[in-house]
PDB file of C-alpha atoms in Angstrom:
ATOM      1  CA  MET A   1       5.587  -3.603  -8.215  1.00  0.00           C
ATOM      2  CA  SER A   2       6.145  -6.754 -10.201  1.00  0.00           C
ATOM      3  CA  CYS A   3       9.345  -8.258 -11.522  1.00  0.00           C
ATOM      4  CA  ASP A   4       7.768  -8.077 -14.967  1.00  0.00           C
ATOM      5  CA  ARG A   5       7.387  -4.278 -14.774  1.00  0.00           C
ATOM      6  CA  VAL A   6      10.955  -3.818 -13.559  1.00  0.00           C
ATOM      7  CA  ARG A   7      12.213  -6.100 -16.340  1.00  0.00           C
ATOM      8  CA  LYS A   8      10.320  -4.224 -19.061  1.00  0.00           C
ATOM      9  CA  GLU A   9      11.388  -0.808 -17.819  1.00  0.00           C
ATOM     10  CA  THR A  10      15.004  -1.966 -17.402  1.00  0.00           C
ATOM     11  CA  GLN A  11      15.059  -3.010 -21.037  1.00  0.00           C
ATOM     12  CA  ARG A  12      13.589   0.382 -22.065  1.00  0.00           C
ATOM     13  CA  ASP A  13      16.030   2.384 -19.927  1.00  0.00           C
ATOM     14  CA  TYR A  14      18.973   3.646 -22.010  1.00  0.00           C
ATOM     15  CA  ILE A  15      21.599   3.214 -19.280  1.00  0.00           C
ATOM     16  CA  LEU A  16      20.280   0.109 -17.544  1.00  0.00           C
ATOM     17  CA  SER A  17      19.760  -1.780 -20.807  1.00  0.00           C
ATOM     18  CA  GLN A  18      23.455  -1.314 -21.583  1.00  0.00           C
ATOM     19  CA  VAL A  19      24.511  -2.249 -18.051  1.00  0.00           C
ATOM     20  CA  LEU A  20      22.301  -5.340 -18.301  1.00  0.00           C
ATOM     21  CA  ASP A  21      24.075  -6.391 -21.513  1.00  0.00           C
ATOM     22  CA  VAL A  22      27.514  -5.839 -19.979  1.00  0.00           C
ATOM     23  CA  VAL A  23      26.688  -7.877 -16.873  1.00  0.00           C
ATOM     24  CA  ARG A  24      25.105 -10.674 -18.930  1.00  0.00           C
ATOM     25  CA  GLN A  25      28.207 -10.926 -21.134  1.00  0.00           C
ATOM     26  CA  GLY A  26      30.469 -11.051 -18.098  1.00  0.00           C
ATOM     27  CA  ILE A  27      33.124  -8.903 -19.766  1.00  0.00           C
ATOM     28  CA  LEU A  28      32.434  -5.867 -17.555  1.00  0.00           C
ATOM     29  CA  ASP A  29      33.562  -3.474 -20.269  1.00  0.00           C
ATOM     30  CA  PHE A  30      31.255  -0.543 -19.546  1.00  0.00           C
ATOM     31  CA  PRO A  31      30.586   2.234 -22.064  1.00  0.00           C
ATOM     32  CA  LEU A  32      32.353   5.521 -21.439  1.00  0.00           C
ATOM     33  CA  GLY A  33      30.427   8.215 -19.618  1.00  0.00           C
ATOM     34  CA  ASN A  34      29.814   9.410 -16.088  1.00  0.00           C
ATOM     35  CA  GLU A  35      26.331   7.893 -16.094  1.00  0.00           C
ATOM     36  CA  PHE A  36      27.919   4.413 -16.070  1.00  0.00           C
ATOM     37  CA  LYS A  37      30.380   5.129 -13.245  1.00  0.00           C
ATOM     38  CA  PRO A  38      28.071   4.056 -10.352  1.00  0.00           C
ATOM     39  CA  TYR A  39      27.591   0.694 -12.053  1.00  0.00           C
ATOM     40  CA  LYS A  40      31.228   0.281 -13.001  1.00  0.00           C
ATOM     41  CA  ASN A  41      32.206   0.915  -9.358  1.00  0.00           C
ATOM     42  CA  ARG A  42      29.929  -1.980  -8.328  1.00  0.00           C
ATOM     43  CA  CYS A  43      30.656  -4.240 -11.298  1.00  0.00           C
ATOM     44  CA  ASN A  44      31.825  -7.205  -9.213  1.00  0.00           C
ATOM     45  CA  GLU A  45      28.575  -7.155  -7.226  1.00  0.00           C
ATOM     46  CA  LEU A  46      26.091  -6.788 -10.100  1.00  0.00           C
ATOM     47  CA  THR A  47      24.049  -9.775 -11.201  1.00  0.00           C
ATOM     48  CA  VAL A  48      21.065 -10.480 -13.407  1.00  0.00           C
ATOM     49  CA  HIS A  49      18.001 -12.408 -12.276  1.00  0.00           C
ATOM     50  CA  GLN A  50      15.006 -12.800 -14.590  1.00  0.00           C
ATOM     51  CA  ASN A  51      16.434  -9.958 -16.715  1.00  0.00           C
ATOM     52  CA  CYS A  52      16.421  -7.591 -13.741  1.00  0.00           C
ATOM     53  CA  LEU A  53      19.648  -6.050 -12.474  1.00  0.00           C
ATOM     54  CA  LEU A  54      20.632  -6.639  -8.871  1.00  0.00           C
ATOM     55  CA  TRP A  55      23.306  -5.093  -6.701  1.00  0.00           C
ATOM     56  CA  GLY A  56      23.717  -7.739  -4.033  1.00  0.00           C
ATOM     57  CA  ASN A  57      20.159  -8.451  -2.879  1.00  0.00           C
ATOM     58  CA  ARG A  58      18.860  -5.055  -3.981  1.00  0.00           C
ATOM     59  CA  VAL A  59      16.908  -4.566  -7.199  1.00  0.00           C
ATOM     60  CA  ILE A  60      18.225  -1.739  -9.362  1.00  0.00           C
ATOM     61  CA  ILE A  61      15.194   0.375 -10.203  1.00  0.00           C
ATOM     62  CA  PRO A  62      14.912   2.013 -13.648  1.00  0.00           C
ATOM     63  CA  SER A  63      14.479   5.789 -13.666  1.00  0.00           C
ATOM     64  CA  SER A  64      10.886   5.510 -14.920  1.00  0.00           C
ATOM     65  CA  LEU A  65       9.869   3.644 -11.744  1.00  0.00           C
ATOM     66  CA  GLN A  66      11.922   5.532  -9.155  1.00  0.00           C
ATOM     67  CA  GLY A  67       9.207   8.039  -8.291  1.00  0.00           C
ATOM     68  CA  GLU A  68       6.712   5.258  -7.660  1.00  0.00           C
ATOM     69  CA  VAL A  69       9.210   3.382  -5.475  1.00  0.00           C
ATOM     70  CA  LEU A  70       9.991   6.549  -3.491  1.00  0.00           C
ATOM     71  CA  THR A  71       6.286   7.087  -2.865  1.00  0.00           C
ATOM     72  CA  GLU A  72       5.878   3.496  -1.703  1.00  0.00           C
ATOM     73  CA  LEU A  73       8.911   3.704   0.607  1.00  0.00           C
ATOM     74  CA  HIS A  74       7.600   6.887   2.181  1.00  0.00           C
ATOM     75  CA  ARG A  75       3.912   5.922   2.230  1.00  0.00           C
ATOM     76  CA  CYS A  76       3.560   6.051   6.013  1.00  0.00           C
ATOM     77  CA  HIS A  77       5.886   9.073   6.293  1.00  0.00           C
ATOM     78  CA  PRO A  78       8.545   7.275   8.344  1.00  0.00           C
ATOM     79  CA  GLY A  79      11.147  10.046   7.938  1.00  0.00           C
ATOM     80  CA  ILE A  80      14.505  10.139   6.183  1.00  0.00           C
ATOM     81  CA  VAL A  81      16.371   7.567   8.271  1.00  0.00           C
ATOM     82  CA  ARG A  82      13.598   4.952   8.249  1.00  0.00           C
ATOM     83  CA  THR A  83      12.932   5.477   4.532  1.00  0.00           C
ATOM     84  CA  LYS A  84      16.628   5.007   3.756  1.00  0.00           C
ATOM     85  CA  SER A  85      16.671   1.894   5.900  1.00  0.00           C
ATOM     86  CA  LEU A  86      13.752   0.422   3.951  1.00  0.00           C
ATOM     87  CA  ALA A  87      15.434   1.266   0.666  1.00  0.00           C
ATOM     88  CA  ILE A  88      18.756  -0.300   1.684  1.00  0.00           C
ATOM     89  CA  SER A  89      16.950  -3.588   2.266  1.00  0.00           C
ATOM     90  CA  HIS A  90      15.286  -3.757  -1.122  1.00  0.00           C
ATOM     91  CA  VAL A  91      16.238  -1.301  -3.880  1.00  0.00           C
ATOM     92  CA  TRP A  92      19.014   0.885  -5.282  1.00  0.00           C
ATOM     93  CA  TRP A  93      19.767   3.434  -7.969  1.00  0.00           C
ATOM     94  CA  PRO A  94      22.430   6.145  -8.228  1.00  0.00           C
ATOM     95  CA  ASN A  95      21.699   9.071  -5.895  1.00  0.00           C
ATOM     96  CA  ILE A  96      18.914   7.222  -4.080  1.00  0.00           C
ATOM     97  CA  ASP A  97      19.935   8.769  -0.740  1.00  0.00           C
ATOM     98  CA  MET A  98      19.646  12.289  -2.157  1.00  0.00           C
ATOM     99  CA  ASP A  99      16.303  11.453  -3.785  1.00  0.00           C
ATOM    100  CA  ILE A 100      14.962  10.148  -0.455  1.00  0.00           C
ATOM    101  CA  GLU A 101      16.158  13.241   1.405  1.00  0.00           C
ATOM    102  CA  ASP A 102      14.598  15.572  -1.178  1.00  0.00           C
ATOM    103  CA  MET A 103      11.285  13.704  -1.068  1.00  0.00           C
ATOM    104  CA  CYS A 104      11.114  13.567   2.727  1.00  0.00           C
ATOM    105  CA  GLN A 105      11.964  17.245   3.084  1.00  0.00           C
ATOM    106  CA  SER A 106       9.307  18.280   0.601  1.00  0.00           C
TER     107      SER A 106
END
C-alpha cells in the first residue's frame, strides 16, 4: 500500500480529514463527537507526514483501507497475538484490536 493511496483516502475520509486539519493547524481543537475522542486522547502524539496522519511511528489507516490492511496483516494466518504485534509496529485506527480479533476468529 502506497503513501499516495493512504494520503488520498485520508483526505476523502470524513473524520480523518478533519483530524488532519486540526493537527496541521496545531490548535488541537477537535470537533465535538465521540468519533473524534480516540484522536483527541492522542492529540499530543499525532503528526502529519506527506499529508498522512501518524500516531508515533504508526500510520493511521482510513476506514476505506482497513479491510485491505487487515487482510495483509493476517495473510499467513499468524493468529491474533502475532497479527496484533505486526499491527502495533506499523498501523493504527480506533478499535483495531477488536477488528483483528474478529477477523482472526472468523
